[in-house]
C-alpha cells in the first residue's frame, strides 16, 4: 500500500467496490455453507436453495442463526469443512451461559490476524511499538487474537496474559511498553495499583495507546481511563463467533467503530419483530461472516444492541461505524416492570468527578419488595471523611439515577479499590431477588 493510513487495500475501497466484493463473497459463502449439514437442513426447511441468494438484497431470505443453534449443535455441528481441515478451536467466555465452540482453519487464523493488525495499524501502531496484552490466553479469543494480530503488524509483543498486576507494571517499565490491550475494568485496576505503588504513568512509563473492549463502557469511562493512564484509548469490539477481536474498531476520530465490511455483512434489526430498523436507530446487531472457511455463520443474531452511526467518517474509510454497545439484550434488568441497562447507570455515575470507575448493582428483595442498590467507589483523589458532604453526594447521585432509570435506587459510596475485581469481564450486576 502506498497510503500510510491503510493496512489493506480494502480499507480504501469505495462503497460500490465494497458492495461488489460483499456480493461475491456472500454467494461463495452460501455455496460453501452447503457443506454443513446444519445449513443444508436450514435451507431445505426454509424451501431455499443456494441459487436463491444472488445479491445482497436476497440476504433477508436466509433464516437467522442463533446462539442456541450453536449450543444445540455443540461442539462441531455447524462446521462447513471436515475437522481435519481445522487447526484451532476457541470458545466464548460463557458470560451468559454454556460456552459455544468456534473452529478455524489456517486461512481463518491468518485472516483474523490480518483484521486485528488492520485495527492496530489504524490507530497508529507500528513495528517499533511494544504491545503488551493483558487478556487471558487460552480459550478466550482476546489472548491469541491480539497476539497474532500484533505479531502480524510486526510489533514486539509481550504475552503478559491476565492478572498479576505488579508483574504487568514491571513489564510496562522494563520493556518500555507503548501499547496495551486491557478490558476497561482492568485498565482501571492497573491505575489503582499504580497509585498504590507510587507510579506516575506519565512520568515513569512509555504508554501511549490503550485498546479497550470486550465489555460495555461509557464515553466518560473512556475519557477517565485516558486521563488516568495518559493514553489515547480506542474501543475494540469482537466476539468469538465472528472470530474474536478485530470485528469493529475505532479510528483516530474516536467516534464509532468501523466494522470491516469485507469480512462481515451488517444488519441491525428490531429484536422483537426481527425487521430491519432504519440507519441510526438502535437494534440488535446481526452479522454474516463472508470471509471464513471453517464455520461461517449466516445472519447470526449477536444479541448486542447498537446502531449504525449515520454519515461519513473523516478518516476516509467507507466501512460503516457502529456506536458504542448499549449492552446485550440479555443484560437488561427488569425491575418493577421497568427496563434498565447497566450502561445507563454507568453513564450517570461517570458524570460525577468525585467517583471512580468501579461500581456494582445489586438487586434484592426486602419485605417482598424488589429494589436496587448501587455501590460505587469514591475516586482516590477525594480524601474526605466529611460525612455530611458524602451524604449530600449520595443524595445527588440518587436523584440523577432516578431521573435516568425512573426507579429510586439506594446509593452507597464505598472506598476506592473496595469493590471486588474479577479476573475476566467485570461483574456489574448481582441479582439476589427472590424468585417467585
Ligand atoms: P461471551 O459472549 O461469553 O462474553 P466473547 O468473549 O465472545 O464471549 O464476548 C463477546 C461479547 O462481548 C460481545 O458479544 C459483546 O457483548 C461484548 N463486547 C465485546 N466487545 C465489546 C465492546 N467494545 N463494547 C461492549 N461490549 C463488547
Ligand atoms: Zn474513521
Short mmCIF file of C-alpha atoms and ligand atoms in Angstrom, two decimals:
data_model
loop_
_atom_site.label_atom_id
_atom_site.label_comp_id
_atom_site.label_asym_id
_atom_site.label_seq_id
_atom_site.Cartn_x
_atom_site.Cartn_y
_atom_site.Cartn_z
CA UNK A 1 0.00 0.00 0.00
CA UNK A 2 1.30 3.41 -0.83
CA UNK A 3 -1.09 5.20 1.50
CA UNK A 4 0.44 5.01 5.00
CA UNK A 5 -3.01 5.25 6.61
CA UNK A 6 -4.20 1.87 5.43
CA UNK A 7 -3.01 -1.64 6.18
CA UNK A 8 -5.16 -3.28 3.49
CA UNK A 9 -6.41 -2.09 0.11
CA UNK A 10 -9.98 -2.99 1.16
CA UNK A 11 -9.94 -0.16 3.69
CA UNK A 12 -9.73 2.35 0.88
CA UNK A 13 -12.47 0.80 -1.27
CA UNK A 14 -15.37 2.90 -2.44
CA UNK A 15 -18.86 1.90 -1.34
CA UNK A 16 -19.61 0.24 -4.69
CA UNK A 17 -16.33 -1.70 -4.71
CA UNK A 18 -17.05 -2.88 -1.20
CA UNK A 19 -20.59 -3.98 -2.07
CA UNK A 20 -19.40 -5.83 -5.16
CA UNK A 21 -16.92 -7.72 -3.01
CA UNK A 22 -19.62 -8.43 -0.41
CA UNK A 23 -21.94 -9.83 -3.03
CA UNK A 24 -19.28 -12.10 -4.46
CA UNK A 25 -18.25 -13.29 -1.00
CA UNK A 26 -21.85 -13.80 0.14
CA UNK A 27 -22.56 -16.09 -2.80
CA UNK A 28 -19.35 -18.04 -2.25
CA UNK A 29 -20.12 -18.32 1.49
CA UNK A 30 -23.65 -19.60 0.94
CA UNK A 31 -22.35 -22.15 -1.54
CA UNK A 32 -19.67 -23.23 0.92
CA UNK A 33 -22.23 -23.48 3.77
CA UNK A 34 -23.99 -26.22 1.83
CA UNK A 35 -21.13 -28.47 3.02
CA UNK A 36 -22.56 -28.06 6.51
CA UNK A 37 -25.39 -30.49 7.35
CA UNK A 38 -26.80 -27.82 9.66
CA UNK A 39 -27.13 -25.19 6.92
CA UNK A 40 -28.25 -27.71 4.30
CA UNK A 41 -31.13 -28.62 6.58
CA UNK A 42 -31.85 -24.94 7.39
CA UNK A 43 -32.10 -24.09 3.72
CA UNK A 44 -34.14 -27.19 2.96
CA UNK A 45 -36.70 -26.48 5.64
CA UNK A 46 -36.96 -22.83 4.54
CA UNK A 47 -37.57 -24.01 0.96
CA UNK A 48 -34.44 -22.15 -0.08
CA UNK A 49 -31.68 -23.09 -2.47
CA UNK A 50 -28.21 -21.58 -2.70
CA UNK A 51 -29.17 -20.16 -6.09
CA UNK A 52 -31.84 -18.01 -4.43
CA UNK A 53 -29.07 -15.90 -2.89
CA UNK A 54 -27.68 -13.92 -5.78
CA UNK A 55 -27.28 -10.41 -4.39
CA UNK A 56 -27.15 -8.56 -1.08
CA UNK A 57 -30.89 -7.90 -1.44
CA UNK A 58 -31.51 -11.64 -1.10
CA UNK A 59 -29.83 -11.83 2.30
CA UNK A 60 -33.11 -11.34 4.18
CA UNK A 61 -34.42 -14.66 2.78
CA UNK A 62 -31.90 -16.61 4.86
CA UNK A 63 -33.12 -17.68 8.31
CA UNK A 64 -31.26 -16.28 11.34
CA UNK A 65 -28.62 -18.32 13.15
CA UNK A 66 -28.74 -18.04 16.95
CA UNK A 67 -26.54 -18.76 19.93
CA UNK A 68 -28.99 -21.54 20.73
CA UNK A 69 -28.19 -23.14 17.35
CA UNK A 70 -24.54 -23.21 18.35
CA UNK A 71 -25.43 -24.76 21.68
CA UNK A 72 -27.76 -27.32 20.09
CA UNK A 73 -25.03 -28.43 17.69
CA UNK A 74 -22.24 -28.33 20.30
CA UNK A 75 -19.39 -28.91 19.69
CA UNK A 76 -18.75 -29.23 15.94
CA UNK A 77 -22.19 -29.26 14.37
CA UNK A 78 -22.17 -26.13 12.23
CA UNK A 79 -18.74 -26.64 10.60
CA UNK A 80 -18.59 -26.34 6.81
CA UNK A 81 -15.27 -28.18 6.48
CA UNK A 82 -14.12 -31.57 7.77
CA UNK A 83 -12.48 -31.41 11.20
CA UNK A 84 -9.23 -32.49 9.60
CA UNK A 85 -9.04 -29.12 7.84
CA UNK A 86 -9.30 -27.18 11.11
CA UNK A 87 -6.25 -26.05 13.04
CA UNK A 88 -7.70 -24.33 16.10
CA UNK A 89 -10.75 -24.25 18.32
CA UNK A 90 -11.88 -21.38 20.55
CA UNK A 91 -14.88 -20.93 22.73
CA UNK A 92 -16.72 -17.86 24.00
CA UNK A 93 -16.15 -16.70 27.58
CA UNK A 94 -19.50 -18.15 28.52
CA UNK A 95 -20.59 -14.89 30.18
CA UNK A 96 -24.24 -15.66 29.54
CA UNK A 97 -24.46 -19.45 29.65
CA UNK A 98 -22.81 -22.54 28.20
CA UNK A 99 -19.81 -21.71 26.07
CA UNK A 100 -20.02 -22.20 22.33
CA UNK A 101 -17.29 -23.64 20.14
CA UNK A 102 -15.81 -21.95 17.08
CA UNK A 103 -13.48 -23.70 14.64
CA UNK A 104 -10.78 -22.13 12.49
CA UNK A 105 -8.76 -23.25 9.50
CA UNK A 106 -5.24 -21.95 8.94
CA UNK A 107 -6.67 -19.43 6.46
CA UNK A 108 -9.24 -18.23 9.02
CA UNK A 109 -6.49 -17.62 11.55
CA UNK A 110 -4.46 -15.71 9.02
CA UNK A 111 -7.42 -13.54 8.03
CA UNK A 112 -8.24 -12.93 11.67
CA UNK A 113 -4.67 -11.82 12.41
CA UNK A 114 -4.91 -9.53 9.40
CA UNK A 115 -8.10 -7.90 10.73
CA UNK A 116 -6.53 -7.27 14.14
CA UNK A 117 -3.36 -5.91 12.55
CA UNK A 118 -5.50 -3.59 10.41
CA UNK A 119 -7.23 -2.25 13.53
CA UNK A 120 -3.99 -1.66 15.38
CA UNK A 121 -2.36 -0.02 12.37
CA UNK A 122 -5.39 2.27 12.05
CA UNK A 123 -4.73 3.76 15.50
CA UNK A 124 -1.09 4.35 14.79
CA UNK A 125 0.62 1.17 15.98
CA UNK A 126 3.83 0.50 14.04
CA UNK A 127 6.52 -2.22 14.11
CA UNK A 128 8.68 -0.23 16.53
CA UNK A 129 5.91 -0.30 19.17
CA UNK A 130 5.91 -2.68 22.13
CA UNK A 131 2.50 -4.29 22.58
CA UNK A 132 1.53 -5.81 25.93
CA UNK A 133 -1.55 -7.99 26.07
CA UNK A 134 -3.25 -8.33 29.46
CA UNK A 135 -6.01 -10.66 28.18
CA UNK A 136 -6.35 -14.20 29.36
CA UNK A 137 -4.75 -16.56 26.87
CA UNK A 138 -6.39 -19.86 26.10
CA UNK A 139 -9.98 -20.29 25.04
CA UNK A 140 -10.73 -16.57 25.39
CA UNK A 141 -10.08 -15.02 21.97
CA UNK A 142 -8.66 -11.75 23.37
CA UNK A 143 -5.36 -13.51 24.09
CA UNK A 144 -4.27 -15.28 20.93
CA UNK A 145 -6.39 -12.99 18.74
CA UNK A 146 -4.40 -9.90 19.72
CA UNK A 147 -1.16 -11.85 19.90
CA UNK A 148 -1.23 -12.91 16.26
CA UNK A 149 -2.58 -9.58 15.06
CA UNK A 150 0.14 -7.62 16.83
CA UNK A 151 2.79 -10.02 15.52
CA UNK A 152 1.44 -9.71 12.00
CA UNK A 153 1.85 -5.95 12.24
CA UNK A 154 5.40 -6.60 13.39
CA UNK A 155 5.32 -5.19 16.92
CA UNK A 156 7.39 -6.64 19.73
CA UNK A 157 4.60 -8.47 21.52
CA UNK A 158 4.51 -9.22 25.24
CA UNK A 159 2.04 -12.04 26.02
CA UNK A 160 1.75 -10.99 29.69
CA UNK A 161 -1.72 -12.60 29.96
CA UNK A 162 -4.28 -11.81 32.67
CA UNK A 163 -3.69 -10.94 36.29
CA UNK A 164 -0.57 -10.37 38.40
CA UNK A 165 -0.83 -6.62 38.20
CA UNK A 166 2.54 -5.92 39.82
CA UNK A 167 4.21 -8.00 37.15
CA UNK A 168 2.26 -6.14 34.43
CA UNK A 169 3.61 -2.85 35.80
CA UNK A 170 7.15 -4.20 35.92
CA UNK A 171 6.83 -5.26 32.27
CA UNK A 172 5.49 -1.81 31.32
CA UNK A 173 8.64 -0.30 32.82
CA UNK A 174 11.27 -2.85 31.82
CA UNK A 175 10.10 -3.42 28.24
CA UNK A 176 9.00 0.20 27.68
CA UNK A 177 5.55 -0.92 26.59
CA UNK A 178 3.84 1.64 24.35
CA UNK A 179 0.55 -0.13 23.52
CA UNK A 180 -1.63 -2.09 25.97
CA UNK A 181 -4.70 -4.18 25.45
CA UNK A 182 -6.92 -4.39 28.54
CA UNK A 183 -10.60 -4.65 29.27
CA UNK A 184 -11.88 -1.35 30.75
CA UNK A 185 -12.34 -2.70 34.26
CA UNK A 186 -8.75 -3.97 34.24
CA UNK A 187 -7.41 -0.67 32.90
CA UNK A 188 -8.92 0.97 35.98
CA UNK A 189 -7.35 -1.71 38.17
CA UNK A 190 -3.92 -1.08 36.62
CA UNK A 191 -4.24 2.54 37.61
CA UNK A 192 -5.33 1.66 41.13
CA UNK A 193 -2.18 -0.42 41.64
CA UNK A 194 0.00 2.27 40.02
CA UNK A 195 -1.32 4.68 42.65
CA UNK A 196 -0.51 2.23 45.45
CA UNK A 197 3.00 1.74 44.06
CA UNK A 198 3.68 5.44 43.58
CA UNK A 199 3.97 5.02 39.81
CA UNK A 200 3.01 8.03 37.71
CA UNK A 201 2.30 6.64 34.24
CA UNK A 202 3.17 9.92 32.50
CA UNK A 203 6.48 10.27 34.30
CA UNK A 204 7.55 6.65 34.72
CA UNK A 205 6.12 4.74 31.74
CA UNK A 206 6.07 4.91 27.93
CA UNK A 207 2.38 4.02 27.43
CA UNK A 208 0.74 5.86 24.55
CA UNK A 209 -2.11 3.75 23.26
CA UNK A 210 -4.69 1.62 25.01
CA UNK A 211 -7.01 -0.80 23.30
CA UNK A 212 -10.12 -1.34 25.42
CA UNK A 213 -13.07 -3.53 24.67
CA UNK A 214 -14.82 -6.81 25.42
CA UNK A 215 -17.31 -5.17 27.79
CA UNK A 216 -19.67 -2.20 27.54
CA UNK A 217 -18.32 1.09 28.85
CA UNK A 218 -19.42 4.68 28.52
CA UNK A 219 -17.70 7.57 26.78
CA UNK A 220 -16.97 9.14 30.17
CA UNK A 221 -15.33 5.95 31.39
CA UNK A 222 -13.08 6.03 28.34
CA UNK A 223 -12.12 9.65 28.95
CA UNK A 224 -11.36 8.93 32.58
CA UNK A 225 -9.18 5.95 31.73
CA UNK A 226 -7.33 8.06 29.17
CA UNK A 227 -6.82 10.72 31.76
CA UNK A 228 -5.64 8.29 34.46
CA UNK A 229 -3.10 6.50 32.28
CA UNK A 230 -2.10 9.38 29.99
CA UNK A 231 -3.03 7.44 26.82
CA UNK A 232 -5.42 7.52 23.89
CA UNK A 233 -7.92 4.69 24.34
CA UNK A 234 -9.68 3.04 21.39
CA UNK A 235 -12.80 0.95 21.63
CA UNK A 236 -12.44 -2.56 20.24
CA UNK A 237 -15.40 -4.83 19.52
CA UNK A 238 -15.34 -8.50 18.74
CA UNK A 239 -16.86 -11.83 19.61
CA UNK A 240 -15.71 -15.41 19.40
CA UNK A 241 -18.47 -16.43 17.00
CA UNK A 242 -17.26 -13.90 14.40
CA UNK A 243 -13.59 -14.82 15.13
CA UNK A 244 -12.75 -12.67 18.19
CA UNK A 245 -11.26 -9.18 18.40
CA UNK A 246 -10.87 -7.34 15.11
CA UNK A 247 -14.55 -7.19 14.11
CA UNK A 248 -15.00 -3.44 14.65
CA UNK A 249 -12.59 -0.82 15.94
CA UNK A 250 -12.39 2.92 16.41
CA UNK A 251 -10.25 5.01 14.11
CA UNK A 252 -8.31 8.05 15.35
CA UNK A 253 -11.59 10.02 15.16
CA UNK A 254 -12.79 8.04 18.24
CA UNK A 255 -16.33 8.34 17.05
CA UNK A 256 -17.83 4.90 16.44
CA UNK A 257 -16.16 1.64 15.45
CA UNK A 258 -15.58 0.80 11.79
CA UNK A 259 -16.92 -2.67 11.16
CA UNK A 260 -14.93 -4.42 8.46
CA UNK A 261 -17.49 -4.91 5.75
CA UNK A 262 -15.18 -7.00 3.59
CA UNK A 263 -15.39 -9.59 6.41
CA UNK A 264 -18.99 -9.11 7.57
CA UNK A 265 -22.38 -8.08 6.29
CA UNK A 266 -24.06 -5.91 8.91
CA UNK A 267 -27.75 -5.71 9.71
CA UNK A 268 -29.47 -4.00 12.63
CA UNK A 269 -32.88 -5.50 13.39
CA UNK A 270 -35.65 -4.92 15.85
CA UNK A 271 -35.06 -7.69 18.43
CA UNK A 272 -38.78 -8.42 18.69
CA UNK A 273 -40.07 -8.19 15.11
CA UNK A 274 -36.66 -9.06 13.56
CA UNK A 275 -37.37 -6.47 10.87
CA UNK A 276 -34.54 -4.11 9.87
CA UNK A 277 -34.51 -0.76 11.68
CA UNK A 278 -33.59 2.43 9.78
CA UNK A 279 -29.93 3.52 9.86
CA UNK A 280 -29.22 5.43 13.03
CA UNK A 281 -31.74 3.54 15.19
CA UNK A 282 -30.76 1.13 17.94
CA UNK A 283 -31.45 -2.57 17.43
CA UNK A 284 -29.81 -5.97 17.58
CA UNK A 285 -26.64 -6.43 15.58
CA UNK A 286 -26.88 -9.29 13.08
CA UNK A 287 -23.72 -10.36 11.28
CA UNK A 288 -22.99 -12.65 8.35
CA UNK A 289 -19.39 -13.79 8.01
CA UNK A 290 -18.21 -13.64 4.40
CA UNK A 291 -14.54 -14.34 4.89
CA UNK A 292 -14.48 -17.54 6.90
CA UNK A 293 -13.89 -21.15 5.95
CA UNK A 294 -14.27 -23.48 8.92
CA UNK A 295 -17.51 -22.20 10.35
CA UNK A 296 -19.19 -19.36 8.50
CA UNK A 297 -22.34 -18.09 10.23
CA UNK A 298 -25.23 -16.65 8.26
CA UNK A 299 -27.28 -13.83 9.78
CA UNK A 300 -26.01 -14.52 13.27
CA UNK A 301 -28.03 -12.78 16.00
CA UNK A 302 -25.34 -11.36 18.28
CA UNK A 303 -27.82 -10.11 20.92
CA UNK A 304 -25.70 -6.95 21.16
CA UNK A 305 -27.64 -3.72 20.93
CA UNK A 306 -26.18 -0.86 18.97
CA UNK A 307 -26.83 1.37 15.98
CA UNK A 308 -25.07 2.41 12.80
CA UNK A 309 -23.75 5.94 13.03
CA UNK A 310 -25.04 7.90 10.07
CA UNK A 311 -22.68 9.92 7.91
CA UNK A 312 -19.20 9.51 6.55
CA UNK A 313 -16.09 9.30 8.66
CA UNK A 314 -13.40 11.91 8.03
CA UNK A 315 -10.74 9.16 8.07
CA UNK A 316 -11.75 8.12 4.56
CA UNK A 317 -12.89 4.56 5.30
CA UNK A 318 -16.35 3.73 3.96
CA UNK A 319 -16.75 0.73 6.29
CA UNK A 320 -19.68 1.87 8.41
CA UNK A 321 -19.37 2.73 12.08
CA UNK A 322 -21.11 1.05 15.00
CA UNK A 323 -21.98 3.14 18.02
CA UNK A 324 -20.84 2.03 21.48
CA UNK A 325 -22.61 -1.15 22.53
CA UNK A 326 -25.61 -0.39 24.66
CA UNK A 327 -25.39 -3.86 26.19
CA UNK A 328 -26.68 -7.29 25.32
CA UNK A 329 -30.36 -7.91 25.14
CA UNK A 330 -29.86 -10.40 28.00
CA UNK A 331 -28.09 -7.80 30.21
CA UNK A 332 -31.29 -5.86 30.52
CA UNK A 333 -32.54 -5.58 34.09
CA UNK A 334 -36.29 -5.65 34.52
CA UNK A 335 -37.09 -4.13 37.90
CA UNK A 336 -40.68 -3.39 38.87
CA UNK A 337 -41.57 -3.63 35.20
CA UNK A 338 -39.01 -1.01 34.16
CA UNK A 339 -36.32 -1.98 31.63
CA UNK A 340 -32.85 -0.78 32.61
CA UNK A 341 -29.43 -1.29 31.04
CA UNK A 342 -26.41 -1.21 33.37
CA UNK A 343 -24.70 1.21 30.99
CA UNK A 344 -27.41 3.82 31.74
CA UNK A 345 -26.37 3.69 35.38
CA UNK A 346 -22.70 3.92 34.44
CA UNK A 347 -23.37 6.97 32.30
CA UNK A 348 -24.94 8.77 35.25
CA UNK A 349 -22.23 7.76 37.73
CA UNK A 350 -19.42 8.89 35.44
CA UNK A 351 -20.83 12.43 35.42
CA UNK A 352 -19.56 12.77 38.99
CA UNK A 353 -15.88 13.62 39.18
CA UNK A 354 -15.87 12.52 42.85
CA UNK A 355 -16.44 8.90 41.77
CA UNK A 356 -14.01 6.26 40.50
CA UNK A 357 -14.95 3.93 37.62
CA UNK A 358 -15.91 0.79 39.55
CA UNK A 359 -19.47 0.11 40.61
CA UNK A 360 -21.74 -2.80 41.47
CA UNK A 361 -25.50 -3.01 41.04
CA UNK A 362 -27.29 -5.38 43.42
CA UNK A 363 -30.92 -6.33 43.03
CA UNK A 364 -32.57 -7.71 46.12
CA UNK A 365 -35.90 -8.38 47.75
CA UNK A 366 -36.68 -6.70 51.07
CA UNK A 367 -40.06 -7.24 52.73
CA UNK A 368 -41.37 -8.66 49.44
CA UNK A 369 -40.29 -5.52 47.63
CA UNK A 370 -37.69 -5.63 44.88
CA UNK A 371 -35.08 -2.91 44.98
CA UNK A 372 -31.72 -1.86 43.67
CA UNK A 373 -28.56 -0.87 45.49
CA UNK A 374 -25.76 0.85 43.61
CA UNK A 375 -22.38 0.73 45.28
CA UNK A 376 -19.77 2.97 43.73
CA UNK A 377 -16.17 3.68 44.63
CA UNK A 378 -15.06 7.19 45.53
CA UNK A 379 -12.17 8.49 43.46
CA UNK A 380 -8.71 8.15 45.00
CA UNK A 381 -8.43 11.94 44.70
CA UNK A 382 -11.29 12.59 47.13
CA UNK A 383 -9.89 12.36 50.62
CA UNK A 384 -12.82 13.33 52.72
CA UNK A 385 -14.29 11.92 55.86
CA UNK A 386 -16.80 14.71 55.92
CA UNK A 387 -19.87 12.58 56.49
CA UNK A 388 -22.40 15.21 55.57
CA UNK A 389 -20.61 16.01 52.30
CA UNK A 390 -20.72 12.33 51.36
CA UNK A 391 -24.37 12.10 52.30
CA UNK A 392 -25.14 15.08 50.13
CA UNK A 393 -23.29 13.46 47.24
CA UNK A 394 -25.21 10.20 47.69
CA UNK A 395 -28.45 12.12 47.56
CA UNK A 396 -27.47 13.96 44.41
CA UNK A 397 -26.43 10.71 42.69
CA UNK A 398 -29.70 9.08 43.73
CA UNK A 399 -31.66 11.94 42.23
CA UNK A 400 -29.79 11.77 38.90
CA UNK A 401 -30.20 7.99 38.74
CA UNK A 402 -33.92 8.28 39.40
CA UNK A 403 -34.24 10.77 36.54
CA UNK A 404 -32.49 8.32 34.20
CA UNK A 405 -33.95 4.95 35.21
CA UNK A 406 -37.25 6.03 36.79
CA UNK A 407 -36.59 3.97 39.90
CA UNK A 408 -35.03 5.20 43.13
CA UNK A 409 -32.02 3.06 43.97
CA UNK A 410 -30.16 3.04 47.25
CA UNK A 411 -26.74 4.57 46.59
CA UNK A 412 -23.74 3.65 48.73
CA UNK A 413 -20.37 5.32 48.35
CA UNK A 414 -17.53 2.94 49.16
CA UNK A 415 -13.75 3.47 49.43
CA UNK A 416 -11.52 3.45 46.35
CA UNK A 417 -10.47 -0.11 45.46
CA UNK A 418 -13.02 -1.85 47.72
CA UNK A 419 -15.32 -3.41 45.10
CA UNK A 420 -14.10 -6.95 44.34
CA UNK A 421 -12.48 -7.24 40.90
CA UNK A 422 -12.95 -10.27 38.69
CA UNK A 423 -10.13 -11.60 36.50
CA UNK A 424 -12.20 -11.60 33.35
CA UNK A 425 -15.06 -9.34 32.35
CA UNK A 426 -16.37 -7.17 35.18
CA UNK A 427 -19.44 -8.39 37.03
CA UNK A 428 -21.62 -5.27 37.26
CA UNK A 429 -24.92 -6.78 38.32
CA UNK A 430 -25.75 -9.18 41.15
CA UNK A 431 -29.31 -10.40 41.14
CA UNK A 432 -30.30 -11.67 44.59
CA UNK A 433 -34.02 -11.18 44.12
CA UNK A 434 -36.43 -13.74 45.48
CA UNK A 435 -37.78 -15.84 42.63
CA UNK A 436 -41.49 -16.49 42.86
P1 LIG B 1 -19.04 -14.07 25.86
O1 LIG B 1 -20.22 -13.88 24.95
O2 LIG B 1 -19.11 -15.34 26.61
O3 LIG B 1 -18.70 -12.87 26.71
P2 LIG B 1 -16.95 -13.33 23.95
O4 LIG B 1 -15.62 -13.30 24.57
O5 LIG B 1 -17.06 -13.85 22.58
O6 LIG B 1 -17.82 -14.26 24.87
O7 LIG B 1 -17.55 -11.89 24.06
C1 LIG B 1 -18.24 -11.24 23.03
C2 LIG B 1 -19.20 -10.23 23.61
O8 LIG B 1 -18.51 -9.26 24.41
C3 LIG B 1 -19.90 -9.41 22.56
O9 LIG B 1 -20.99 -10.12 22.02
C4 LIG B 1 -20.32 -8.19 23.37
O10 LIG B 1 -21.47 -8.45 24.13
C5 LIG B 1 -19.17 -7.98 24.32
N1 LIG B 1 -18.24 -6.99 23.79
C6 LIG B 1 -17.13 -7.21 23.06
N2 LIG B 1 -16.52 -6.06 22.74
C7 LIG B 1 -17.25 -5.06 23.27
C8 LIG B 1 -17.14 -3.62 23.30
N3 LIG B 1 -16.14 -2.96 22.72
N4 LIG B 1 -18.12 -2.94 23.92
C9 LIG B 1 -19.14 -3.57 24.52
N5 LIG B 1 -19.30 -4.91 24.54
C10 LIG B 1 -18.37 -5.65 23.93
ZN1 LIG B 2 -12.88 6.61 10.65
#
